[in-house]
Short mmCIF file of C-alpha atoms and ligand atoms in Angstrom, two decimals:
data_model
loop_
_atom_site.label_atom_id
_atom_site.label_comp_id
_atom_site.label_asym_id
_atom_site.label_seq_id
_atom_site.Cartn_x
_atom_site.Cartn_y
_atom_site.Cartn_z
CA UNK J 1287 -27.26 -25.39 116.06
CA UNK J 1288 -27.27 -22.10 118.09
CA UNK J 1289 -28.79 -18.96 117.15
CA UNK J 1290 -26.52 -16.42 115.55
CA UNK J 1291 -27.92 -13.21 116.66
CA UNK J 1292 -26.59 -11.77 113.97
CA UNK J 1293 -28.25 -13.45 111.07
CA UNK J 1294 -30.11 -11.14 108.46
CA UNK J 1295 -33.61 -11.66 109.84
CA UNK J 1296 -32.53 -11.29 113.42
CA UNK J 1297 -31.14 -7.85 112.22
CA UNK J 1298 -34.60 -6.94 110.56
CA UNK J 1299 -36.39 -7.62 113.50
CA UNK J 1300 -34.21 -4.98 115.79
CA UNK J 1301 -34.72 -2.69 112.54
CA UNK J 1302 -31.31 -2.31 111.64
CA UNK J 1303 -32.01 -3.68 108.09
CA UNK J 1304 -35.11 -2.29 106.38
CA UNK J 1305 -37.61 -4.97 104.60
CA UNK J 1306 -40.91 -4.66 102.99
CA UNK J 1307 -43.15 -5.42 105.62
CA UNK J 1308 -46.58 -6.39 105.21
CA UNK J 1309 -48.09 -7.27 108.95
CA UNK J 1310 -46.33 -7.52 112.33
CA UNK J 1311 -48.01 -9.05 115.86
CA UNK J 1312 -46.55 -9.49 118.99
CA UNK J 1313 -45.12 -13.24 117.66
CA UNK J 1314 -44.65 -13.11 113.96
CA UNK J 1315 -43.58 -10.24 111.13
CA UNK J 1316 -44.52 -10.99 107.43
CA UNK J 1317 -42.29 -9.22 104.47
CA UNK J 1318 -41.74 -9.31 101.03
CA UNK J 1319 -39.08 -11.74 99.69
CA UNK J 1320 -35.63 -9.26 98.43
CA UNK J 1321 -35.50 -11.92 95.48
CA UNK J 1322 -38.99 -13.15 94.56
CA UNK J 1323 -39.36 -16.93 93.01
CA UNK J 1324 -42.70 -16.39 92.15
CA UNK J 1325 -44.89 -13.04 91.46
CA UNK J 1326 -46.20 -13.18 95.02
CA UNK J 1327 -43.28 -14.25 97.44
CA UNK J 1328 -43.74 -13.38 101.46
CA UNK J 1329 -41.34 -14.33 103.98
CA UNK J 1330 -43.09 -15.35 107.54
CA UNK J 1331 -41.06 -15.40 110.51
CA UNK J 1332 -41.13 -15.74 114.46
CA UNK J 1333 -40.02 -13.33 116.69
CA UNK J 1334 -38.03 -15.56 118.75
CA UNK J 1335 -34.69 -16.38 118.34
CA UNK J 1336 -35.73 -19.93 116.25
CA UNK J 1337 -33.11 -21.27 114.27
CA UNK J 1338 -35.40 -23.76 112.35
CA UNK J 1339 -38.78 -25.55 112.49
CA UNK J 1340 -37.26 -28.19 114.36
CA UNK J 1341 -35.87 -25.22 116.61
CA UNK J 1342 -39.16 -23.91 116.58
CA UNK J 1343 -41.49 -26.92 116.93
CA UNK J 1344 -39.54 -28.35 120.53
CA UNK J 1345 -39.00 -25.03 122.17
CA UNK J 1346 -42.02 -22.56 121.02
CA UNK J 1347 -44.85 -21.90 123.34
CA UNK J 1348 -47.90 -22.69 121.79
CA UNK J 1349 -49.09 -19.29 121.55
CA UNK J 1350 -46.15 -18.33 119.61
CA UNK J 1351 -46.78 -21.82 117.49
CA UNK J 1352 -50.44 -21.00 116.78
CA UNK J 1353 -49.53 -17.10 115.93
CA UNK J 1354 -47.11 -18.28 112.95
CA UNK J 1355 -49.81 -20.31 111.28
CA UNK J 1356 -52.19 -17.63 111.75
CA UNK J 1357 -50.21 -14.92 110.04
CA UNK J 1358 -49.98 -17.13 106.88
CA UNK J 1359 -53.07 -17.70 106.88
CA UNK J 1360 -53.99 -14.25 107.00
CA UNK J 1361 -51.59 -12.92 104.45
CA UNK J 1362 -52.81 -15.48 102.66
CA UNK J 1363 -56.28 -13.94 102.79
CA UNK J 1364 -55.24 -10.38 102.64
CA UNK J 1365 -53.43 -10.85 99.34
CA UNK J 1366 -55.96 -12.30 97.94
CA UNK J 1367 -53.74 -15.67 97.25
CA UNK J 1368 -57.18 -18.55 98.48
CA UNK J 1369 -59.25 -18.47 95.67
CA UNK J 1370 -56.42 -19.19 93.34
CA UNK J 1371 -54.20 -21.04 95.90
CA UNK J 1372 -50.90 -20.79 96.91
CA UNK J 1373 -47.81 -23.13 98.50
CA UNK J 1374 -45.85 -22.45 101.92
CA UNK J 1375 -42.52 -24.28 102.23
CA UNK J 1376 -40.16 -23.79 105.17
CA UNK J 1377 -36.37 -25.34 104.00
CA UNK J 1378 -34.65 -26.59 106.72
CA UNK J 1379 -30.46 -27.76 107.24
CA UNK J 1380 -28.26 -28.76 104.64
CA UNK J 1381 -30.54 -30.58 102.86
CA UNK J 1382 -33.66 -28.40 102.66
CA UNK J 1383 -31.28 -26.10 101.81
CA UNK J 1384 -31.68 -23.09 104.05
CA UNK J 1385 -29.76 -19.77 103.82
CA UNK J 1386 -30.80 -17.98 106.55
CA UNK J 1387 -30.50 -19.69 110.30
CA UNK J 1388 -33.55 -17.61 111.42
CA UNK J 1389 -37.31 -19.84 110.52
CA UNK J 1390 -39.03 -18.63 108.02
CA UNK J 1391 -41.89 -19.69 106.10
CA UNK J 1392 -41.67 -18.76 102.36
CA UNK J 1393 -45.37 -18.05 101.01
CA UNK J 1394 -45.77 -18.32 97.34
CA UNK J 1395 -48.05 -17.47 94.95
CA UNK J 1396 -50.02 -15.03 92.07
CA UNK J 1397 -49.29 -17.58 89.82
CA UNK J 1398 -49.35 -21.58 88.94
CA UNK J 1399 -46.34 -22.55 90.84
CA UNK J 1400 -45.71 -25.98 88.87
CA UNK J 1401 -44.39 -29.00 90.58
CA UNK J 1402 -43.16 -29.47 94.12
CA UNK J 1403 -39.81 -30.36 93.37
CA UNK J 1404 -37.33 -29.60 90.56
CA UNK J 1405 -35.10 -32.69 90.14
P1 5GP I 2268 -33.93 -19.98 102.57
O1 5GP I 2268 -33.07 -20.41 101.44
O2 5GP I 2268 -33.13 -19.77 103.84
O3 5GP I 2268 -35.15 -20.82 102.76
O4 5GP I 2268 -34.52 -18.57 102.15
C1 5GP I 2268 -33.96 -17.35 102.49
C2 5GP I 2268 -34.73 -16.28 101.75
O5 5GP I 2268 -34.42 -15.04 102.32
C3 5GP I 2268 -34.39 -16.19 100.25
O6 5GP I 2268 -35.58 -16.37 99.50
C4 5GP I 2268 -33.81 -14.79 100.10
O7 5GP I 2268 -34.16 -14.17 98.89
C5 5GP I 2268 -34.38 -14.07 101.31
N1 5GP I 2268 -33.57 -12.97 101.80
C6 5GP I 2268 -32.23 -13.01 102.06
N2 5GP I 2268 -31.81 -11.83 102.53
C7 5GP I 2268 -32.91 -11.02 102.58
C8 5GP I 2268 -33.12 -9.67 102.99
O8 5GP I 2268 -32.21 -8.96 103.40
N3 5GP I 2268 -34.38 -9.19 102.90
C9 5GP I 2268 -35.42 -9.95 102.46
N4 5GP I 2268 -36.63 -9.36 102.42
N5 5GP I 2268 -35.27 -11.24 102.07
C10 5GP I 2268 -34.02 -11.76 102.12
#
């Protein structure tokens, strides 16, 4: 699938959508969720035009690999989400569901976050 420039996170980075934003490195920006799922819900993304994590896991450097990871991690830590714990998903395609062709990694928590899966 090729990157559509034009998708809603592509059009945050460039600023011409405003977001919450919470951190921002040379690889990865970290905002709040427009439509939170749980009381703590953080969107991480790249800042290269990924489309996916399957996008992102054959054709990111691994600086830009590592840098994702570590931004959860410290959000994570900043809000104060370890001792109690937390969940990251990432949906991907049809089937995972995903709405917006830019990868992000949804970062939950502030709350028990039940099971996994709904079925
Ligand atoms: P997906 O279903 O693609 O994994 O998740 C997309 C997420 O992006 C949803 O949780 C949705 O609420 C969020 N979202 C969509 N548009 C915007 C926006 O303009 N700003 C922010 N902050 N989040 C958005």
């Amino acid at each position: 699938m090729a990157y559509d420039s034009e998708n809603i996170f592509a059009r945050i980075l460039r600023g011409e959508i405003p977001c919450n934003k919470i951190y921002e490195d040379d690889h990865t920006l970290a905002f709040y969720d427009i439509a939170p799922q749980a009381e703590t819900h953080v969107l991480v993304i790249p800042k290269g035009a990924y489309v996916s994590l399957d996008d992102f896991s054959e054709h990111a450097s691994d600086v830009e690999i590592a840098a994702l990871i570590k931004t959860v991690g410290k959000i994570a830590r900043d809000l104060n989400l370890v001792e109690d714990g937390y969940r990251i998903l990432s949906n991907m395609g049809k089937n995972g569901g995903q709405e917006v062709p830019h990868l992000h990694i949804h970062l939950f928590g502030g709350e028990p976050l039940g099971p996994m899966l709904t079925k």
